[in-house]
Structure formats: structure tokens, C-alpha cells
Short mmCIF file of C-alpha atoms in Angstrom, two decimals:
data_model
loop_
_atom_site.label_atom_id
_atom_site.label_comp_id
_atom_site.label_asym_id
_atom_site.label_seq_id
_atom_site.Cartn_x
_atom_site.Cartn_y
_atom_site.Cartn_z
CA MET X 207 11.10 -30.23 -25.19
CA SER X 208 12.55 -26.79 -24.60
CA PHE X 209 13.61 -25.52 -21.21
CA ARG X 210 12.89 -21.81 -20.72
CA ILE X 211 14.64 -19.75 -18.05
CA ALA X 212 12.51 -16.84 -16.88
CA SER X 213 12.85 -14.09 -14.31
CA SER X 214 10.77 -13.83 -11.16
CA PRO X 215 8.06 -13.93 -9.95
CA HIS X 216 8.25 -17.68 -9.35
CA GLN X 217 5.32 -19.38 -7.62
CA HIS X 218 4.72 -22.96 -6.50
CA SER X 219 1.02 -22.73 -7.37
CA GLN X 220 -0.29 -23.86 -10.75
CA LYS X 221 -1.33 -20.35 -11.73
CA THR X 222 0.24 -18.17 -14.41
CA THR X 223 1.44 -14.64 -13.71
CA SER X 224 -1.70 -13.32 -15.40
CA GLN X 225 -3.93 -15.44 -13.17
CA LEU X 226 -2.04 -14.42 -10.03
CA MET X 227 -2.43 -10.72 -10.86
CA LEU X 228 -6.13 -11.16 -11.61
CA TRP X 229 -6.59 -12.90 -8.25
CA VAL X 230 -4.91 -9.93 -6.53
CA ALA X 231 -7.17 -7.48 -8.36
CA GLY X 232 -10.25 -9.59 -7.64
CA ALA X 233 -9.43 -9.93 -3.94
CA ALA X 234 -9.13 -6.14 -3.75
CA LEU X 235 -12.66 -5.53 -5.12
CA PRO X 236 -14.52 -5.84 -1.77
CA ALA X 237 -12.15 -3.34 -0.13
CA ILE X 238 -12.49 -1.01 -3.13
CA ALA X 239 -16.26 -1.18 -2.75
CA VAL X 240 -15.99 -0.36 0.97
CA GLN X 241 -13.55 2.48 0.29
CA SER X 242 -15.86 3.92 -2.38
CA TYR X 243 -18.82 3.73 0.01
CA LEU X 244 -16.86 5.41 2.81
CA PHE X 245 -15.03 8.09 0.83
CA GLY X 246 -17.10 8.63 -2.29
CA TYR X 247 -16.94 8.19 -6.04
CA GLY X 248 -13.48 9.75 -6.20
CA VAL X 249 -11.99 6.32 -5.49
CA LEU X 250 -13.44 4.93 -8.73
CA ILE X 251 -12.31 7.95 -10.75
CA GLN X 252 -8.75 7.59 -9.46
CA LEU X 253 -8.84 3.89 -10.35
CA MET X 254 -9.89 4.58 -13.93
CA LEU X 255 -7.20 7.24 -14.36
CA ALA X 256 -4.50 5.06 -12.82
CA ILE X 257 -5.26 1.87 -14.74
CA SER X 258 -5.62 3.63 -18.10
CA THR X 259 -2.36 5.51 -17.51
CA ALA X 260 -0.58 2.30 -16.49
CA TRP X 261 -1.69 0.50 -19.65
CA ALA X 262 -0.76 3.45 -21.87
CA CYS X 263 2.70 3.87 -20.34
CA GLU X 264 3.37 0.13 -20.45
CA ALA X 265 2.41 -0.05 -24.13
CA LEU X 266 4.49 3.02 -24.97
CA ILE X 267 7.68 1.74 -23.36
CA LEU X 268 7.22 -1.75 -24.78
CA ALA X 269 6.85 -0.25 -28.24
CA MET X 270 10.00 1.82 -27.73
CA ARG X 271 11.84 -1.31 -26.60
CA GLN X 272 10.49 -3.17 -29.65
CA LYS X 273 8.77 -5.77 -27.47
CA THR X 274 5.45 -7.46 -28.14
CA ILE X 275 2.80 -5.38 -26.42
CA LEU X 276 -0.40 -7.39 -25.96
CA PRO X 277 1.14 -10.51 -24.35
CA ARG X 278 2.92 -8.36 -21.76
CA LEU X 279 -0.15 -6.23 -21.10
CA ARG X 280 -2.09 -9.43 -20.49
CA ASP X 281 0.08 -10.32 -17.51
CA HIS X 282 -1.98 -7.61 -15.73
CA SER X 283 0.95 -6.42 -13.63
CA ALA X 284 0.37 -2.85 -14.83
CA LEU X 285 -3.28 -3.10 -13.81
CA VAL X 286 -2.32 -4.15 -10.27
CA THR X 287 0.27 -1.37 -9.97
CA GLY X 288 -2.27 1.27 -10.99
CA LEU X 289 -4.89 -0.22 -8.67
CA LEU X 290 -2.63 -0.22 -5.61
CA LEU X 291 -1.49 3.35 -6.18
CA ALA X 292 -5.03 4.61 -6.81
CA VAL X 293 -6.40 3.24 -3.52
CA SER X 294 -3.42 4.68 -1.62
CA ILE X 295 -3.92 8.34 -2.48
CA PRO X 296 -6.74 10.68 -1.40
CA PRO X 297 -9.87 10.02 -3.51
CA TYR X 298 -10.23 13.66 -4.52
CA ALA X 299 -6.59 14.40 -5.28
CA PRO X 300 -6.19 16.35 -8.54
CA TRP X 301 -6.27 14.26 -11.72
CA TRP X 302 -2.69 15.02 -12.70
CA LEU X 303 -1.37 13.61 -9.43
CA ILE X 304 -2.36 10.01 -10.15
CA ILE X 305 -1.18 10.29 -13.76
CA ILE X 306 2.28 11.50 -12.69
CA GLY X 307 2.53 8.81 -10.02
CA THR X 308 1.40 5.96 -12.27
CA ALA X 309 3.65 7.04 -15.12
CA PHE X 310 6.62 7.16 -12.75
CA ALA X 311 5.78 3.72 -11.35
CA ILE X 312 5.54 2.06 -14.77
CA ILE X 313 8.25 3.91 -16.71
CA MET X 314 10.93 4.66 -14.12
CA VAL X 315 10.51 1.98 -11.46
CA LYS X 316 9.35 -0.98 -13.55
CA GLN X 317 10.31 -0.67 -17.22
CA LEU X 318 13.58 1.21 -16.70
CA TYR X 319 14.90 -1.86 -14.85
CA GLY X 320 13.76 -4.24 -17.59
CA GLY X 321 10.10 -4.83 -16.86
CA LEU X 322 8.30 -7.34 -14.66
CA GLY X 323 10.70 -9.45 -12.66
CA PHE X 324 13.62 -7.02 -12.75
CA ASN X 325 12.46 -4.05 -10.67
CA ILE X 326 14.12 -3.89 -7.25
CA PHE X 327 11.51 -1.58 -5.69
CA ASN X 328 7.75 -1.93 -5.39
CA PRO X 329 6.52 0.38 -8.21
CA ALA X 330 3.35 1.56 -6.47
CA MET X 331 5.14 2.44 -3.22
CA ALA X 332 8.03 4.17 -5.01
CA ALA X 333 5.49 6.32 -6.84
CA TYR X 334 3.61 7.00 -3.59
CA VAL X 335 6.77 8.26 -1.91
CA LEU X 336 7.56 10.46 -4.92
CA LEU X 337 4.11 12.04 -4.75
CA LEU X 338 4.21 12.43 -0.97
CA ILE X 339 7.55 14.25 -1.07
CA ALA X 340 6.86 16.33 -4.20
CA PHE X 341 3.19 17.19 -3.52
CA PRO X 342 2.61 16.93 0.26
CA VAL X 343 -0.46 19.20 0.28
CA GLN X 344 -2.34 17.25 -2.38
CA MET X 345 -1.38 13.93 -0.78
CA THR X 346 -2.97 14.88 2.55
CA GLN X 347 -6.35 16.01 1.18
CA TRP X 348 -8.32 13.12 2.68
CA LEU X 349 -11.99 13.89 3.13
CA PRO X 350 -13.82 12.54 6.19
CA PRO X 351 -15.91 9.39 5.76
CA THR X 352 -19.36 9.98 4.31
CA THR X 353 -20.92 9.65 7.78
CA LEU X 354 -18.93 12.67 8.95
CA GLN X 355 -18.98 14.79 5.79
CA THR X 356 -20.70 18.15 5.83
CA TYR X 357 -21.55 18.02 2.12
CA ASP X 358 -22.92 15.05 0.19
CA LEU X 359 -21.08 14.54 -3.10
CA SER X 360 -22.75 13.04 -6.16
CA LEU X 361 -20.89 11.34 -9.00
CA LEU X 362 -20.86 14.61 -10.94
CA ASP X 363 -19.51 16.43 -7.87
CA ALA X 364 -16.75 13.83 -7.62
CA VAL X 365 -15.77 14.34 -11.26
CA CYS X 366 -15.69 18.10 -10.78
CA ALA X 367 -13.67 17.79 -7.57
CA VAL X 368 -11.02 15.57 -9.15
CA PHE X 369 -10.64 17.64 -12.32
CA THR X 370 -11.17 21.17 -10.96
CA GLN X 371 -10.71 20.79 -7.16
CA TYR X 372 -14.19 22.27 -6.70
CA SER X 373 -17.57 20.56 -6.42
CA CYS X 374 -20.39 21.49 -8.78
CA GLN X 375 -21.77 23.78 -6.07
CA GLY X 376 -18.44 25.61 -5.88
CA TYR X 377 -17.09 24.12 -2.63
CA SER X 378 -13.30 23.79 -2.60
CA ILE X 379 -11.46 20.69 -1.43
CA GLN X 380 -10.54 22.54 1.75
CA GLN X 381 -14.22 23.19 2.45
CA LEU X 382 -15.12 19.59 1.65
CA GLN X 383 -12.55 18.46 4.21
CA MET X 384 -14.65 20.05 6.96
CA GLY X 385 -16.39 17.47 9.13
CA ILE X 386 -19.77 17.71 10.82
CA ASP X 387 -18.09 19.32 13.82
CA GLY X 388 -16.78 22.17 11.66
CA MET X 389 -13.17 20.99 11.96
CA THR X 390 -10.90 20.10 9.06
CA MET X 391 -10.55 16.34 8.93
CA ALA X 392 -7.42 14.27 8.38
CA THR X 393 -6.76 10.54 8.63
CA PRO X 394 -6.95 9.10 12.17
CA LEU X 395 -3.18 8.47 12.25
CA ASP X 396 -2.45 12.02 11.14
CA THR X 397 -4.96 13.46 13.61
CA ALA X 398 -3.45 11.51 16.51
CA ARG X 399 0.08 12.60 15.57
CA THR X 400 -0.93 16.26 15.23
CA ASP X 401 -2.75 16.26 18.56
CA LEU X 402 0.29 14.78 20.31
CA THR X 403 2.50 17.58 18.95
CA MET X 404 -0.04 20.07 20.33
CA GLY X 405 0.27 18.65 23.83
CA LEU X 406 -2.90 16.55 23.90
CA THR X 407 -2.88 12.99 25.16
CA LEU X 408 -4.34 10.20 23.04
CA PRO X 409 -7.39 9.74 25.34
CA GLU X 410 -8.16 13.45 24.86
CA SER X 411 -7.66 13.15 21.10
CA PHE X 412 -9.92 10.11 20.89
CA GLU X 413 -12.90 12.23 21.95
CA LYS X 414 -13.08 13.59 18.39
CA PRO X 415 -15.73 12.14 16.01
CA ILE X 416 -13.07 10.74 13.67
CA PHE X 417 -12.22 8.15 16.36
CA SER X 418 -15.81 7.03 16.96
CA GLN X 419 -15.04 3.44 15.88
CA GLY X 420 -11.81 2.96 17.85
CA ALA X 421 -9.36 2.65 14.96
CA GLY X 422 -10.96 5.56 13.15
CA SER X 423 -14.41 6.10 11.69
CA GLY X 424 -14.57 4.07 8.48
CA TRP X 425 -10.94 3.00 8.55
CA LEU X 426 -11.67 0.03 10.80
CA TRP X 427 -14.09 -1.50 8.29
CA LEU X 428 -11.81 -0.68 5.38
CA ASN X 429 -8.95 -2.58 7.00
CA VAL X 430 -11.26 -5.49 7.77
CA ALA X 431 -12.14 -5.61 4.05
CA TRP X 432 -8.46 -5.67 3.06
CA LEU X 433 -7.84 -8.38 5.66
CA LEU X 434 -10.58 -10.57 4.19
CA GLY X 435 -9.20 -10.08 0.70
CA GLY X 436 -5.74 -10.99 1.93
CA LEU X 437 -7.01 -14.19 3.53
CA VAL X 438 -8.55 -15.16 0.19
CA LEU X 439 -5.16 -14.70 -1.48
CA ILE X 440 -3.53 -16.95 1.12
CA GLN X 441 -6.26 -19.57 0.75
CA GLN X 442 -5.76 -19.57 -3.03
CA ARG X 443 -1.97 -19.77 -2.59
CA VAL X 444 -1.50 -16.53 -4.49
CA ILE X 445 0.59 -15.25 -1.58
CA GLN X 446 2.15 -17.01 1.40
CA TRP X 447 1.32 -16.32 5.04
CA ARG X 448 4.87 -15.57 6.20
CA ILE X 449 5.17 -11.94 5.10
CA PRO X 450 1.71 -10.71 6.24
CA LEU X 451 1.98 -12.50 9.58
CA SER X 452 5.50 -11.17 10.17
CA VAL X 453 4.51 -7.61 9.26
CA LEU X 454 1.40 -7.53 11.44
CA GLY X 455 2.95 -9.55 14.26
CA SER X 456 6.04 -7.36 14.63
CA LEU X 457 3.95 -4.18 14.38
CA ALA X 458 1.53 -5.48 17.02
CA LEU X 459 4.33 -6.57 19.36
CA CYS X 460 6.18 -3.24 19.15
CA SER X 461 2.91 -1.37 19.66
CA LEU X 462 1.93 -3.54 22.62
CA ILE X 463 5.23 -2.91 24.39
CA ALA X 464 5.07 0.86 23.85
CA TRP X 465 1.36 1.07 24.70
CA SER X 466 1.91 -0.90 27.91
CA ILE X 467 4.60 1.57 28.96
CA ASN X 468 2.62 4.74 28.25
CA PRO X 469 -0.86 4.55 26.65
CA ASP X 470 -1.17 8.34 26.73
CA ILE X 471 1.34 8.84 23.92
CA HIS X 472 1.47 5.46 22.17
CA LEU X 473 -1.25 3.97 19.99
CA SER X 474 -2.71 0.60 20.93
CA PRO X 475 -1.95 -2.51 18.81
CA ILE X 476 -5.56 -2.62 17.56
CA PHE X 477 -5.34 0.98 16.39
CA GLN X 478 -2.01 0.35 14.67
CA LEU X 479 -3.31 -2.73 12.87
CA PHE X 480 -6.73 -1.46 11.79
CA SER X 481 -5.99 2.14 10.86
CA GLY X 482 -4.24 3.59 7.84
CA ALA X 483 -2.90 1.19 5.23
CA SER X 484 -1.92 -1.63 7.59
CA MET X 485 -3.89 -4.51 6.06
CA LEU X 486 -3.54 -3.23 2.50
CA ALA X 487 0.23 -3.07 2.82
CA ALA X 488 0.64 -6.35 4.72
CA PHE X 489 -1.33 -8.50 2.25
CA PHE X 490 -1.23 -6.66 -1.09
CA ILE X 491 1.97 -4.59 -1.12
CA ALA X 492 4.64 -6.21 1.04
CA THR X 493 3.92 -9.57 -0.65
CA ASP X 494 4.98 -8.34 -4.10
CA PRO X 495 6.79 -11.45 -5.46
CA VAL X 496 9.37 -9.41 -7.38
CA SER X 497 10.66 -6.96 -4.78
CA ALA X 498 10.16 -9.08 -1.64
CA SER X 499 12.51 -11.67 -0.23
CA THR X 500 12.49 -15.03 -2.03
CA THR X 501 13.61 -17.44 0.70
CA LEU X 502 11.30 -18.90 3.34
CA LYS X 503 13.28 -17.57 6.32
CA GLY X 504 14.01 -14.37 4.45
CA ARG X 505 10.32 -13.59 4.05
CA ILE X 506 9.88 -13.76 7.81
CA TYR X 507 12.81 -11.40 8.44
CA TYR X 508 11.61 -9.16 5.60
CA GLY X 509 8.14 -8.87 7.15
CA ILE X 510 9.53 -8.27 10.63
CA LEU X 511 11.74 -5.50 9.27
CA ILE X 512 8.75 -3.80 7.66
CA GLY X 513 6.66 -4.02 10.83
CA VAL X 514 9.43 -2.60 13.03
CA LEU X 515 10.15 0.21 10.55
CA VAL X 516 6.46 1.12 10.38
CA PHE X 517 6.25 1.37 14.16
CA CYS X 518 9.41 3.48 14.40
CA ILE X 519 8.40 5.89 11.63
CA ARG X 520 4.83 6.21 12.90
CA THR X 521 6.04 6.84 16.44
CA TYR X 522 9.19 8.91 15.93
CA GLY X 523 9.23 9.92 12.25
CA GLY X 524 7.56 12.67 10.31
CA TYR X 525 4.97 10.61 8.41
CA PRO X 526 1.88 9.16 10.12
CA ASP X 527 1.38 6.17 7.82
CA ALA X 528 4.84 4.80 7.14
CA PHE X 529 4.27 1.68 5.05
CA ALA X 530 5.55 3.09 1.77
CA PHE X 531 8.88 4.10 3.30
CA ALA X 532 9.15 0.86 5.26
CA VAL X 533 8.52 -1.29 2.17
CA LEU X 534 11.10 0.59 0.08
CA LEU X 535 13.72 0.33 2.83
CA ALA X 536 13.01 -3.37 3.16
CA ASN X 537 13.29 -3.73 -0.65
CA MET X 538 16.81 -2.34 -0.38
CA ALA X 539 17.66 -4.96 2.23
CA VAL X 540 16.31 -7.92 0.23
CA PRO X 541 19.63 -8.92 -1.42
CA LEU X 542 21.32 -9.05 1.99
CA ILE X 543 18.41 -10.93 3.55
CA ASP X 544 18.35 -13.47 0.73
CA TYR X 545 22.12 -13.94 0.91
CA TYR X 546 22.11 -14.89 4.58
CA THR X 547 18.90 -16.96 4.47
CA ARG X 548 19.41 -18.94 1.27
CA PRO X 549 18.85 -22.66 1.83
CA ARG X 550 21.84 -25.01 1.80
CA THR X 551 22.24 -26.99 -1.40
CA TYR X 552 21.40 -30.68 -1.01
CA GLY X 553 24.64 -32.61 -0.50
CA HIS X 554 26.63 -29.48 0.30
CA LYS X 555 29.34 -30.13 2.84
CA VAL X 556 30.43 -27.35 5.17
CA LYS X 557 34.18 -27.07 5.51
CA LYS X 558 35.35 -26.98 9.10
CA GLY X 559 38.26 -24.83 10.05
CA LEU X 560 41.32 -26.15 11.82
CA LEU X 561 41.15 -26.19 15.59
#
């Protein structure tokens, strides 16, 4: 018998890396369906562009490194990276945006460090931050949910919007962003932040149609869909409960304290948890087995760190949905977290100093 030493991810379940990645992609399908229903066919177009780019870049770099291509493509890690990035960006962002982001995630963040198991940062979130900093206008072109859209977009309109930034009828992305009230729409988190800077209180801001469902029209149900998918992953032992619970628990606790002090300027815990990318990040991104903490205690501290960072950046920083930055900062802290939370070796005796 031969004993093979392999890099992470290491799992205690009886599933291979390929099976784990397929479970992640499968658990994301209900949320993808909800997101496509709420925001249009652009979601599916971005997914096709991202996944095809991820596979092409993975194959190219593997060929350059003289590695076998098909076995490594079949681990489906590239598919999951493309999927997570595609659902994180605006559905009608220009086609070249997702291609640049996916190529950066696969080539620079994953393969440059040696491939799966060696990357220190979450590839999808590193690419998201790159796109957000380099192309801030394109990364904020979120259309309102279909229930609040002024113009109905067909599949052909979606294709035209992604590849030309105009619908087939000639409406620009800026015009498509107009809601039924004639106002340009943004995400609920961005709208709340902008209104606070303009001197409005949150109760006054919540009178807008975008907040008709509490956590944001459409966004509430989207986060519920990601939550259900995440619970399936926990039930199947694809991920463990420690990181998601720590992320959501620390975010809820910080939000509850701030909201109790002044609800006019601080978002409620329910809003924080069920708006933006909260459930997506807690269950599908922060739990990345390669870039997350590997010890049991460390995963709890890692999740708490992400939740606290998200609250601080959302409340005091310049970006309304802060999960990408929080995850990358926590990735940087993983070696330190693992060092101080590593379990004691069985039989290890602690030396006591002289009194």
C-alpha cells in the first residue's frame, strides 16, 4: 500500500474533492434560480461566461505547467470559483468584467500559488475586490428586482445588455436602473448608506419601494434561498456549522447592540442578515476549506472576525456590502489563528517554568 500526502482541503466526510465541489454547486442552484427570477436572465449569462472562462484559464495554466488537465478540471474547483463570482456581480455588468475577474481569480489567485490547496486567499473574493476597486461604476450597476423594474427584459434584451450595455429597444443600463418610482435603484444596503450621508434617518429611507420587504425587495428571499442551500451543505457534512454560525452570530450581535443604541442610524440585525451577500458569504464563501482556518476553535474565531469586520465596514467604511474585504482580511489572519488554536498533541507534556 502506498501512503500519499496531499495538500488541503482535508475533510472528515467520505466525499472526494470533486463530490464536495459538486455539492456546493448543487446547493447553490435554488438561490441561482431565485436570483435569476428576481434580477433577470443576466444572472445566467454571467454564469456561462464565468464558468467557461474559469475552465479555459485553468486548462491553459495547467498546460503551461505541464500538468494533466482533465483530472484537475474534474475536481470542479474552477466551476465553483466562477459560479461564486458570477452571482456576486451585477447581472448586467459588461461581458468583459466577469472575464477579467474570473481570469484573475484562476490565474493569479489560485494557480500562481500552486493550484487548489495552496492559495492563501479566496479566489472569488480576491477577484471581486479587484473589480470593485478597478471598475466601481460597472460593479454598482444593479438593476431593481423585476417587481420594481420599469422595463421588462427578455432573454434577447439580457444578451444585448450584457454585450452592448443597451437593451434591444435601445435603453441604456442607466435607464434600466430606473425603478417604477422614476428613481435610480441601488442595492438596499447602498441605498440606506447613501440616504444616511444625505441626512435622512433609516425610518425615512425605509419608505422607499426598495425596502418594501423589510430587508429589501427581493433580497430577503434571495438570502433565504442561500440559507436553505447552506443548511443542505451542513446536513451533508460538506461544510461545518462553526464558521457560518460564528459569522452570522457575531454580525447579529454587533448589529443588535448598535441598533438598540440608535435605530435611526444603525440597521437592524434582521436587515444585516438578510440583505446583501450575508447568507451567500456565510455558507458558501467563508467556508472555503483552503483559505479558512483549519482548527475547530480557529474556525469559530475566524467566523467571528469576519462578522465583526463586516459590521464595522458596513457601518463606518466606504463599501455597503463588506463581505469580500472581510473574508480577505480574515484569510490573512488564518496562519496566526491556526497557530494559537492548534490542538495539543496527544501525550504532549507542557513544561512548567521555575517558580
